Short mmCIF file of C-alpha atoms in Angstrom, two decimals:
data_model
loop_
_atom_site.label_atom_id
_atom_site.label_comp_id
_atom_site.label_asym_id
_atom_site.label_seq_id
_atom_site.Cartn_x
_atom_site.Cartn_y
_atom_site.Cartn_z
CA UNK A 1 -0.25 -0.17 -0.01
CA UNK A 2 1.49 3.54 -1.05
CA UNK A 3 1.87 5.93 2.01
CA UNK A 4 0.92 9.62 1.18
CA UNK A 5 1.51 12.59 3.37
CA UNK A 6 -0.57 15.49 3.10
CA UNK A 7 1.00 19.02 4.18
CA UNK A 8 -1.37 20.85 6.57
CA UNK A 9 -0.70 24.49 7.48
CA UNK A 10 -3.87 25.05 9.07
CA UNK A 11 -5.71 26.96 6.13
CA UNK A 12 -7.40 24.09 4.00
CA UNK A 13 -9.76 21.55 3.72
CA UNK A 14 -7.57 18.20 3.00
CA UNK A 15 -10.75 16.06 3.36
CA UNK A 16 -11.38 15.81 -0.39
CA UNK A 17 -7.51 15.21 -1.28
CA UNK A 18 -7.43 12.50 1.12
CA UNK A 19 -10.82 10.76 0.19
CA UNK A 20 -9.58 10.88 -3.31
CA UNK A 21 -6.30 8.87 -2.15
CA UNK A 22 -7.75 6.80 -0.03
CA UNK A 23 -10.32 5.83 -2.86
CA UNK A 24 -7.08 4.46 -4.57
CA UNK A 25 -6.08 2.55 -2.00
CA UNK A 26 -3.47 4.64 -0.42
CA UNK A 27 -2.69 5.35 3.31
CA UNK A 28 -2.97 8.69 4.12
CA UNK A 29 -1.52 10.81 6.83
CA UNK A 30 -1.37 14.67 7.72
CA UNK A 31 1.80 16.18 8.19
CA UNK A 32 1.73 19.40 10.76
CA UNK A 33 5.26 19.29 11.82
CA UNK A 34 8.63 19.41 10.18
CA UNK A 35 9.57 16.09 11.14
CA UNK A 36 6.46 14.52 9.74
CA UNK A 37 7.39 16.07 6.42
CA UNK A 38 10.74 14.94 6.29
CA UNK A 39 9.73 11.40 7.41
CA UNK A 40 7.15 11.04 4.40
CA UNK A 41 7.51 8.58 1.65
CA UNK A 42 5.78 11.11 -0.95
CA UNK A 43 4.39 14.01 -0.08
CA UNK A 44 0.99 16.25 -1.49
CA UNK A 45 0.91 19.94 -1.15
CA UNK A 46 -3.21 21.16 -1.40
CA UNK A 47 -3.03 24.99 -1.11
CA UNK A 48 -6.25 27.19 -0.68
CA UNK A 49 -6.23 30.88 -0.06
CA UNK A 50 -4.01 33.49 -0.56
CA UNK A 51 -0.32 33.05 -1.55
CA UNK A 52 1.28 35.44 1.27
CA UNK A 53 -1.24 34.16 3.82
CA UNK A 54 -0.45 30.58 2.95
CA UNK A 55 3.39 31.22 3.07
CA UNK A 56 3.36 33.13 6.45
CA UNK A 57 1.73 29.69 8.23
CA UNK A 58 4.12 27.53 6.92
CA UNK A 59 6.88 29.81 8.20
CA UNK A 60 4.70 30.01 11.34
CA UNK A 61 4.80 26.15 11.75
CA UNK A 62 8.84 25.91 10.54
CA UNK A 63 7.55 23.90 7.46
CA UNK A 64 9.21 26.07 4.91
CA UNK A 65 13.05 24.37 5.23
CA UNK A 66 11.55 21.04 5.89
CA UNK A 67 9.49 21.19 2.34
CA UNK A 68 12.66 22.63 0.63
CA UNK A 69 14.66 19.64 1.86
CA UNK A 70 12.51 16.94 1.71
CA UNK A 71 10.79 17.81 -1.42
CA UNK A 72 13.54 16.81 -3.69
CA UNK A 73 13.71 13.56 -2.46
CA UNK A 74 10.48 11.87 -2.53
CA UNK A 75 7.72 12.65 -5.20
CA UNK A 76 6.22 15.78 -4.37
CA UNK A 77 2.66 16.89 -5.62
CA UNK A 78 1.41 20.60 -5.34
CA UNK A 79 -2.36 21.12 -6.15
CA UNK A 80 -3.57 24.59 -7.16
CA UNK A 81 -1.95 27.06 -4.62
CA UNK A 82 0.30 24.48 -3.42
CA UNK A 83 1.32 24.28 -6.79
CA UNK A 84 1.99 28.04 -7.28
CA UNK A 85 3.78 28.05 -4.02
CA UNK A 86 6.45 25.59 -5.56
CA UNK A 87 7.66 28.66 -7.35
CA UNK A 88 10.18 31.31 -6.53
CA UNK A 89 7.71 34.20 -5.74
CA UNK A 90 3.95 35.66 -6.23
CA UNK A 91 2.78 38.95 -7.16
CA UNK A 92 -0.82 38.45 -5.38
CA UNK A 93 -1.22 41.34 -3.13
CA UNK A 94 2.43 41.85 -2.45
CA UNK A 95 5.66 40.28 -3.80
CA UNK A 96 6.08 37.02 -1.44
CA UNK A 97 8.94 34.62 -1.98
CA UNK A 98 7.56 31.22 -2.48
CA UNK A 99 9.05 27.96 -1.56
CA UNK A 100 11.63 27.89 -4.69
CA UNK A 101 11.12 24.33 -5.80
CA UNK A 102 11.11 25.58 -9.56
CA UNK A 103 12.27 28.57 -11.50
CA UNK A 104 8.97 30.92 -12.08
CA UNK A 105 7.07 33.71 -10.85
CA UNK A 106 2.95 33.50 -9.94
CA UNK A 107 1.01 36.33 -11.49
CA UNK A 108 -2.41 37.38 -12.16
CA UNK A 109 -4.66 35.82 -14.83
CA UNK A 110 -5.14 38.04 -17.79
CA UNK A 111 -8.23 40.19 -17.23
CA UNK A 112 -8.59 40.34 -21.32
CA UNK A 113 -8.78 37.95 -23.86
CA UNK A 114 -6.51 38.27 -27.08
CA UNK A 115 -9.03 39.60 -28.82
CA UNK A 116 -9.65 42.50 -26.02
CA UNK A 117 -12.94 40.73 -24.44
CA UNK A 118 -12.98 41.08 -20.85
CA UNK A 119 -12.33 37.63 -18.93
CA UNK A 120 -14.43 36.43 -15.68
CA UNK A 121 -11.72 36.30 -12.81
CA UNK A 122 -11.74 33.95 -11.07
CA UNK A 123 -11.36 31.26 -13.55
CA UNK A 124 -14.09 28.51 -12.32
CA UNK A 125 -14.85 25.24 -14.12
CA UNK A 126 -13.58 22.83 -16.30
CA UNK A 127 -11.11 23.24 -19.31
CA UNK A 128 -9.14 21.00 -21.58
CA UNK A 129 -5.27 20.85 -20.82
CA UNK A 130 -3.02 20.14 -23.67
CA UNK A 131 0.79 19.77 -24.17
CA UNK A 132 2.92 22.99 -24.24
CA UNK A 133 6.23 21.70 -26.14
CA UNK A 134 6.49 18.73 -24.17
CA UNK A 135 5.80 15.14 -24.20
CA UNK A 136 3.48 13.65 -21.95
CA UNK A 137 5.34 10.15 -22.22
CA UNK A 138 6.68 8.86 -19.02
CA UNK A 139 4.65 11.96 -16.95
CA UNK A 140 2.31 12.25 -14.90
CA UNK A 141 -0.07 13.15 -17.75
CA UNK A 142 0.52 10.10 -19.86
CA UNK A 143 -2.72 8.50 -19.62
CA UNK A 144 -4.77 11.72 -20.10
CA UNK A 145 -6.78 11.43 -23.08
CA UNK A 146 -6.55 14.31 -26.01
CA UNK A 147 -10.19 14.98 -25.12
CA UNK A 148 -10.42 15.71 -21.21
CA UNK A 149 -11.60 18.23 -18.68
CA UNK A 150 -10.23 19.21 -15.46
CA UNK A 151 -11.72 21.72 -12.48
CA UNK A 152 -10.24 24.50 -12.14
CA UNK A 153 -10.61 27.20 -9.28
CA UNK A 154 -8.05 30.17 -9.29
CA UNK A 155 -7.50 33.94 -10.07
CA UNK A 156 -3.28 33.64 -10.29
CA UNK A 157 -1.02 31.44 -12.55
CA UNK A 158 2.50 30.25 -12.68
CA UNK A 159 4.47 31.28 -15.11
CA UNK A 160 7.86 28.95 -15.80
CA UNK A 161 11.15 30.39 -16.21
CA UNK A 162 11.91 26.67 -18.30
CA UNK A 163 9.61 25.86 -20.83
CA UNK A 164 10.43 22.19 -20.16
CA UNK A 165 8.67 22.55 -16.86
CA UNK A 166 5.45 23.93 -17.98
CA UNK A 167 3.78 20.31 -18.66
CA UNK A 168 0.56 21.42 -19.99
CA UNK A 169 -1.82 24.45 -20.54
CA UNK A 170 -5.44 25.03 -20.92
CA UNK A 171 -6.79 28.14 -23.42
CA UNK A 172 -7.74 31.12 -21.47
CA UNK A 173 -9.14 34.20 -24.10
CA UNK A 174 -6.80 32.55 -26.55
CA UNK A 175 -3.49 33.00 -23.51
CA UNK A 176 -1.91 29.56 -22.87
CA UNK A 177 -2.17 29.37 -18.67
CA UNK A 178 0.15 26.84 -17.32
CA UNK A 179 -2.18 23.65 -16.09
CA UNK A 180 0.36 21.28 -14.72
CA UNK A 181 4.21 21.22 -14.30
CA UNK A 182 6.74 18.63 -13.78
CA UNK A 183 10.44 18.50 -13.01
CA UNK A 184 12.01 14.78 -11.93
CA UNK A 185 9.88 14.31 -9.25
CA UNK A 186 8.25 17.49 -8.51
CA UNK A 187 4.79 17.72 -9.97
CA UNK A 188 2.19 20.44 -10.13
CA UNK A 189 -1.48 21.11 -10.83
CA UNK A 190 -3.20 24.23 -10.92
CA UNK A 191 -6.54 22.49 -11.30
CA UNK A 192 -8.08 20.22 -8.70
CA UNK A 193 -7.75 16.11 -9.59
CA UNK A 194 -9.56 15.14 -6.61
CA UNK A 195 -12.56 17.28 -8.04
CA UNK A 196 -11.94 16.15 -11.65
CA UNK A 197 -13.68 12.74 -11.98
CA UNK A 198 -12.15 10.04 -13.28
CA UNK A 199 -9.36 11.92 -15.08
CA UNK A 200 -8.44 13.48 -11.93
CA UNK A 201 -8.48 9.59 -10.22
CA UNK A 202 -6.16 8.26 -12.83
CA UNK A 203 -3.90 11.17 -12.26
CA UNK A 204 -3.66 10.34 -8.67
CA UNK A 205 -3.16 6.94 -9.44
CA UNK A 206 -0.06 7.78 -11.60
CA UNK A 207 1.53 10.10 -8.81
CA UNK A 208 0.96 7.00 -6.53
CA UNK A 209 3.13 4.97 -8.94
CA UNK A 210 6.33 7.34 -9.54
#
């Protein structure tokens, strides 16, 4: 049985993520201390809320350095804000340093489409993801069908410095917005796999097999 540790910084409801992993037979533990993070077999970081507040909560619990130490050494998945916090910094409200696991910056979603129409923000709902110059073979998304849909809720997105880190994008008014990232054992999803039906469960299952 795969063991998965969810990082809990006191700001998010982990229950849906926990249920999705348990549905696939994983043994789920909740980490609230640095020691639990460092001892984990594989780490999942679901994030909700605002980037500055979430980083402050991690700092208050002494979890930042533990995540930075543990993440490169084991399978690590960031979900939604958890994916954004994998990057170097965010422009949400004030410029805030992130975990720095991947090079890049978190920016507001474009307020206007490529043809000048006003976009609805936050972006909420289902969207199709597609490769962006990177093959999905041997990645977390290898089993994702060409016709797919994943569930998103966000107002900011991650702009990757290294193009090869951007595993998938979705169309937002003609803009190609980061949907998923992967570098070695580090993976991140802007969408919520735990709310994305069978497709999301297949992705979680792929993470359990890394």
